[in-house]
């Protein structure tokens, strides 16, 4: 019965009078205007290429932006949010600049911070979407809606960094390439550069944002805008008097380049496409194409999948329980692996410590033997030295004794000589006395 109802064709009926639901678009418009809109722009390009100047020119105001130098160690993304109002429409504008892009010697990883930032915004939105109690109505959506990729006007071709970055970004964000500072090139050189860039992007399979041509009102305009890619733009916040009116232009000694003159650059076409015609389409493409692709891949990684028409429907609770059991089983397996790895590591460490301990013990025994041998040698040398000292002392005592005896003998001999001398001189007087006595 239900299958018959589903296959039954829908019938069209005519109303006999006005009911009032034709005011529904006006209700939606009033609600959206009261709520306000958000639009997030990512500016990718080398330092000093004119990203900030072009954004200021697009919105006809001056945004606060910290100037970056060419000495950044890595690419840094700086986001700033502003609240703008035009008549009764409020716009929450977020501008993200890539500071230091292309300034490093090795630029292989220059695009990774950009990819990580875009995916991080998708992840935040997905987390909010999967919450039990969510508030997507007033959620602060930070997903990037458009990427303005600034190409240097070298006149040759794209750099390898530009090709690699745009190829990695094309599945995550709407890319619109622009040739910055296009006033330094002639029209013919600019046209040739546009052809080279588009041919190279097509040969490498880079998917750029294509303006929708299905809408009858803007289809023809968007088709002409698609033919102008990449846009050759000039930015300026300086007002220059040309004729009787003040216009945004860049002054040179040979003349002026008017920013809003279609003969001078494509700035007007870029502004028409970006802000006045296709802003809502950029928002829709971000949500229904890029975010849905990220969401699908992420949910598939988590184990969720859609059912085929022929297969049976699944229960979310059953899938959750199955996924939970699978996760716990995997967690247990990892825990067991970690435990076994820890045990093996402990055993290896214990074996290494025992080996070290054995080596230290052998070393200690060797040092102990060496110490004993050295001690024995020192004792032997000490004994020999003591014997030598005793022998020396004996010889010294003997020498001192001999010397004393010699000194004593020398002291007695002079006294004997003096006595003998006195006796010798006393002999004549005695002889004379004796002879005198004899004569008498």
XYZ file of C-alpha atoms in Angstrom:
440
model
C 0.000 0.000 0.000
C 2.819 2.362 0.895
C 4.725 1.359 -2.229
C 1.670 2.205 -4.312
C 1.406 5.593 -2.650
C 5.093 6.284 -3.347
C 4.747 5.391 -7.011
C 1.587 7.437 -7.423
C 2.130 10.542 -9.550
C 1.809 13.949 -7.960
C -1.254 15.879 -9.108
C -1.372 19.613 -9.793
C -4.318 21.657 -8.590
C -5.349 25.218 -9.289
C -6.366 27.547 -6.503
C -9.667 29.357 -6.765
C -8.310 32.346 -4.879
C -5.287 33.840 -3.162
C -4.030 31.873 -0.165
C -0.915 33.846 0.803
C 2.029 31.446 0.581
C 3.359 33.478 -2.362
C 4.837 35.744 0.313
C 7.168 32.939 1.462
C 10.181 34.285 -0.543
C 9.716 37.669 1.104
C 9.625 35.987 4.510
C 12.858 34.162 3.749
C 14.487 37.363 2.516
C 13.472 39.296 5.631
C 14.735 36.512 7.872
C 18.073 36.253 6.082
C 18.539 40.022 6.040
C 17.875 40.188 9.748
C 20.255 37.312 10.404
C 23.022 38.638 8.160
C 25.474 36.814 5.915
C 29.037 35.604 6.193
C 31.685 35.384 3.502
C 35.224 34.089 3.941
C 38.038 34.866 1.479
C 41.433 33.193 1.379
C 44.211 35.190 -0.325
C 47.143 33.052 -1.474
C 50.192 34.646 -3.028
C 53.751 35.746 -2.515
C 54.650 38.509 -0.106
C 54.280 41.970 -1.623
C 52.209 40.882 -4.612
C 49.295 43.181 -3.703
C 46.803 40.986 -1.856
C 45.846 43.549 0.786
C 45.574 46.370 -1.741
C 43.205 44.394 -3.953
C 40.950 43.446 -1.000
C 40.813 47.079 0.089
C 39.889 48.091 -3.448
C 37.209 45.392 -3.760
C 35.336 46.503 -0.658
C 36.162 50.202 -1.029
C 37.605 50.477 2.470
C 40.872 50.026 4.329
C 41.294 46.872 6.360
C 43.828 46.602 9.136
C 46.545 44.197 8.108
C 49.977 43.507 9.554
C 52.643 43.821 6.904
C 54.675 40.658 6.391
C 58.360 40.491 5.525
C 60.307 38.017 3.414
C 62.014 36.337 6.368
C 59.258 34.045 7.648
C 60.547 30.571 8.509
C 57.239 28.992 7.448
C 53.860 29.951 6.041
C 51.552 31.508 8.621
C 47.834 32.135 8.114
C 46.419 35.303 9.617
C 42.646 35.714 9.704
C 40.775 38.916 10.468
C 37.013 39.325 10.701
C 35.084 42.518 9.979
C 31.421 43.479 10.098
C 30.285 45.431 7.037
C 26.904 46.896 6.185
C 25.575 48.084 2.854
C 22.106 49.621 3.165
C 20.176 47.043 5.242
C 22.381 44.038 4.442
C 24.977 43.007 7.024
C 28.009 41.006 5.993
C 30.467 39.291 8.304
C 33.643 39.222 6.240
C 36.681 37.104 7.147
C 39.912 37.615 5.244
C 42.716 35.076 5.596
C 46.199 36.047 4.418
C 49.109 33.655 3.826
C 52.158 35.369 5.299
C 55.506 34.075 4.053
C 54.086 32.023 1.173
C 56.846 31.223 -1.323
C 59.589 32.987 0.668
C 61.366 29.839 1.859
C 64.250 28.213 -0.003
C 62.492 24.840 0.161
C 58.852 25.423 -0.826
C 57.746 21.781 -0.902
C 55.678 22.152 2.273
C 54.455 25.720 1.707
C 50.919 24.578 0.866
C 50.531 22.255 3.872
C 49.560 24.991 6.383
C 46.884 26.213 3.931
C 45.432 22.720 3.508
C 45.492 22.138 7.257
C 43.652 25.407 7.882
C 40.892 24.650 5.349
C 40.392 21.128 6.709
C 40.365 22.439 10.267
C 37.413 24.697 9.422
C 35.583 21.735 7.851
C 36.325 19.671 10.952
C 34.893 22.346 13.255
C 31.680 22.499 11.229
C 31.392 18.687 11.173
C 31.864 18.518 14.945
C 29.070 21.035 15.401
C 26.882 19.122 12.958
C 27.362 15.800 14.771
C 26.536 17.205 18.206
C 23.359 16.035 19.879
C 22.505 19.596 20.799
C 23.676 21.720 17.915
C 23.043 25.282 16.809
C 23.837 25.539 13.107
C 21.412 28.435 12.735
C 23.674 30.904 14.501
C 26.930 28.954 14.053
C 29.993 31.053 13.247
C 30.846 29.519 9.888
C 34.569 29.901 9.156
C 34.726 27.642 6.087
C 36.578 29.252 3.186
C 34.153 30.192 0.397
C 36.644 31.375 -2.212
C 40.405 31.350 -2.720
C 41.871 34.247 -4.675
C 45.143 32.846 -5.982
C 47.524 35.649 -6.931
C 49.875 34.905 -9.831
C 53.020 36.967 -10.341
C 53.079 38.849 -13.696
C 56.357 37.323 -14.854
C 55.227 37.015 -18.473
C 56.441 33.439 -18.767
C 54.364 30.736 -17.122
C 53.248 29.386 -13.763
C 55.755 28.418 -11.108
C 55.870 24.841 -9.915
C 54.731 26.031 -6.476
C 51.598 27.568 -8.023
C 50.713 24.369 -9.886
C 51.252 22.106 -6.888
C 49.312 24.372 -4.522
C 46.305 24.864 -6.817
C 46.178 21.146 -7.605
C 46.009 20.306 -3.876
C 43.439 23.020 -3.191
C 40.999 22.485 -6.058
C 39.051 19.728 -4.245
C 38.752 21.748 -1.026
C 37.965 25.326 -2.057
C 36.699 27.413 -4.979
C 39.804 28.738 -6.738
C 39.778 31.950 -8.768
C 43.185 32.804 -10.247
C 44.121 36.458 -10.659
C 47.188 38.023 -12.253
C 48.320 40.676 -9.809
C 49.843 44.026 -10.809
C 48.763 43.504 -14.395
C 49.594 47.116 -15.277
C 53.276 46.246 -15.712
C 52.490 44.181 -18.837
C 51.213 45.160 -22.255
C 47.838 43.912 -23.507
C 49.393 41.493 -25.966
C 51.761 40.014 -23.372
C 48.901 39.803 -20.897
C 46.712 37.918 -23.355
C 49.512 35.460 -24.133
C 50.152 34.924 -20.414
C 46.460 34.169 -19.813
C 46.485 31.530 -22.550
C 49.651 29.930 -21.199
C 48.255 29.813 -17.671
C 44.925 28.260 -18.708
C 46.602 25.695 -20.968
C 48.985 24.684 -18.214
C 46.203 24.420 -15.629
C 44.125 22.265 -17.964
C 47.088 20.015 -18.786
C 47.724 19.418 -15.080
C 44.028 18.836 -14.364
C 43.521 21.776 -12.001
C 39.801 22.391 -11.464
C 39.010 26.108 -11.205
C 35.727 27.578 -10.063
C 33.378 27.881 -13.046
C 30.644 30.492 -12.859
C 27.231 28.841 -13.275
C 25.666 29.282 -16.684
C 22.349 27.497 -16.022
C 20.614 30.606 -14.713
C 18.947 32.515 -17.534
C 19.514 35.887 -15.902
C 23.242 35.594 -15.319
C 24.174 32.666 -17.588
C 25.402 34.800 -20.465
C 27.362 37.077 -18.154
C 28.994 34.154 -16.362
C 29.911 32.529 -19.652
C 31.771 35.680 -20.666
C 33.451 35.796 -17.241
C 34.598 32.189 -17.599
C 36.334 33.191 -20.830
C 38.267 35.944 -19.013
C 39.988 33.665 -16.493
C 42.467 34.369 -15.028
C 41.507 37.940 -14.183
C 44.215 40.538 -14.766
C 43.667 43.014 -11.949
C 45.110 46.258 -10.621
C 44.428 47.477 -7.095
C 44.621 51.005 -5.752
C 43.101 52.983 -2.896
C 44.327 56.297 -4.270
C 41.816 58.740 -5.746
C 43.099 60.432 -8.891
C 41.355 63.254 -10.723
C 40.843 62.380 -14.384
C 38.864 64.938 -16.280
C 36.120 66.220 -14.019
C 35.799 63.191 -11.744
C 37.797 61.344 -9.094
C 38.498 57.685 -9.776
C 40.568 54.890 -8.258
C 43.753 54.754 -10.278
C 47.503 54.344 -10.224
C 49.498 57.322 -11.460
C 52.626 56.982 -13.579
C 54.793 59.504 -15.413
C 53.252 58.394 -18.694
C 49.648 58.439 -17.472
C 47.190 56.684 -15.154
C 45.795 53.177 -14.930
C 42.136 53.319 -13.893
C 41.098 50.445 -11.688
C 37.448 50.454 -12.779
C 38.174 50.914 -16.477
C 37.492 47.653 -18.351
C 40.017 48.668 -21.015
C 42.785 48.820 -18.421
C 42.164 45.712 -16.290
C 39.595 43.079 -15.256
C 38.895 44.478 -11.808
C 35.273 45.338 -12.605
C 34.609 41.812 -13.883
C 36.169 40.282 -10.787
C 34.034 42.442 -8.523
C 30.886 41.643 -10.518
C 31.542 37.940 -10.350
C 32.721 37.793 -6.731
C 30.384 40.166 -4.928
C 27.407 41.091 -7.080
C 26.476 37.963 -9.016
C 27.962 34.730 -7.639
C 28.607 35.249 -3.929
C 25.719 32.973 -2.944
C 26.792 30.347 -5.479
C 30.292 30.348 -3.968
C 28.753 29.733 -0.553
C 26.598 26.907 -1.909
C 29.508 25.291 -3.756
C 31.525 25.359 -0.555
C 28.763 23.613 1.402
C 27.315 21.188 -1.144
C 30.497 20.265 -2.984
C 33.697 20.743 -0.997
C 32.307 20.276 2.484
C 30.151 17.303 1.431
C 33.220 15.635 -0.073
C 35.149 16.146 3.151
C 32.172 14.991 5.244
C 31.668 11.847 3.171
C 35.343 10.848 3.399
C 35.410 11.558 7.124
C 32.264 9.542 7.862
C 33.543 6.655 5.761
C 36.706 6.658 7.837
C 34.513 6.480 10.939
C 32.738 3.413 9.547
C 29.486 4.966 8.336
C 28.162 4.086 4.902
C 25.001 4.536 2.867
C 22.726 1.605 2.152
C 21.982 0.457 -1.371
C 18.351 0.386 -2.527
C 18.414 -3.436 -2.565
C 20.053 -3.871 0.826
C 18.363 -3.684 4.184
C 18.348 -0.525 6.196
C 20.720 -0.370 9.127
C 20.253 0.776 12.678
C 22.461 3.600 13.852
C 22.511 2.071 17.334
C 23.643 -1.297 15.969
C 26.318 0.375 13.868
C 27.475 2.330 16.897
C 27.675 -0.825 19.008
C 29.525 -2.695 16.255
C 31.923 0.181 15.781
C 32.409 0.429 19.535
C 33.195 -3.284 19.805
C 35.577 -3.022 16.876
C 37.264 -0.034 18.477
C 37.550 -1.791 21.862
C 38.952 -4.889 20.167
C 41.486 -2.808 18.313
C 42.292 -0.921 21.502
C 42.804 -4.192 23.365
C 45.011 -5.475 20.569
C 47.078 -2.296 20.671
C 47.273 -2.485 24.449
C 48.488 -6.082 24.260
C 51.008 -5.122 21.600
C 52.206 -2.230 23.720
C 52.452 -4.487 26.787
C 54.409 -7.102 24.852
C 56.618 -4.410 23.397
C 57.202 -3.063 26.902
C 58.073 -6.523 28.242
C 60.501 -7.124 25.383
C 62.018 -3.726 25.937
C 62.424 -4.447 29.655
C 64.070 -7.792 28.892
C 66.427 -6.202 26.421
C 67.267 -3.505 28.945
C 67.846 -6.074 31.691
C 70.125 -8.075 29.393
C 72.039 -4.951 28.517
C 72.325 -3.999 32.184
C 73.564 -7.492 33.111
C 76.117 -7.355 30.327
C 77.230 -3.940 31.526
C 77.357 -5.238 35.101
C 79.499 -8.184 34.013
C 81.829 -5.879 32.138
C 82.058 -3.584 35.152
C 82.764 -6.543 37.475
C 85.521 -7.809 35.176
C 86.915 -4.350 34.988
C 86.787 -4.062 38.775
C 88.614 -7.381 39.229
C 91.223 -6.320 36.709
C 91.722 -3.010 38.478
C 91.851 -4.840 41.809
C 94.605 -7.156 40.542
C 96.502 -4.239 39.126
C 96.153 -2.435 42.442
C 97.448 -5.441 44.381
C 100.404 -5.817 42.025
C 101.202 -2.142 42.310
C 100.882 -2.372 46.109
C 103.226 -5.364 46.158
C 105.739 -3.553 43.993
C 105.541 -0.518 46.226
C 106.092 -2.658 49.345
C 109.123 -4.240 47.700
C 110.524 -0.875 46.743
C 109.824 0.440 50.259
C 111.717 -2.519 51.801
C 114.653 -2.018 49.453
C 114.647 1.680 50.243
C 114.618 0.971 53.999
C 117.560 -1.445 53.599
C 119.447 1.143 51.628
C 118.668 3.730 54.283
C 119.892 1.382 57.080
C 123.091 0.624 55.169
C 123.602 4.298 54.557
C 123.075 5.050 58.239
C 125.630 2.362 59.232
C 128.175 3.736 56.823
C 127.493 7.211 58.068
C 127.983 6.177 61.710
C 131.230 4.375 60.824
C 132.430 7.366 58.891
C 131.574 9.666 61.756
C 133.467 7.367 64.186
C 136.555 7.300 62.016
C 136.412 10.999 61.555
C 136.130 11.518 65.318
C 139.098 9.262 65.959
C 141.106 11.071 63.317
C 140.252 14.436 64.780
C 141.178 13.190 68.269
C 144.548 11.849 67.063
C 145.316 15.126 65.374
C 144.578 17.086 68.580
C 147.074 14.943 70.783
C 149.963 15.131 68.304
C 150.436 18.986 68.442
C 150.607 18.856 72.296
C 153.395 16.220 72.199
C 155.331 18.236 69.673
C 155.088 21.342 71.859
C 156.312 19.401 74.884
C 159.220 17.909 72.983
C 160.148 21.351 71.737
C 160.265 22.736 75.257
C 162.406 19.836 76.384
C 164.833 20.425 73.561
C 165.405 24.060 74.390
C 165.990 23.262 78.066
C 168.895 20.863 77.322
C 171.834 23.469 76.797
C 171.284 25.201 80.066
C 171.479 21.933 81.901
C 174.591 20.973 80.025
C 176.263 24.277 80.910
C 175.479 23.848 84.543
C 176.868 20.390 84.503
C 180.066 21.475 82.810
C 180.469 24.325 85.286
C 180.143 21.963 88.107
C 182.653 19.725 86.595
C 185.144 22.511 86.167
C 184.878 23.452 89.755
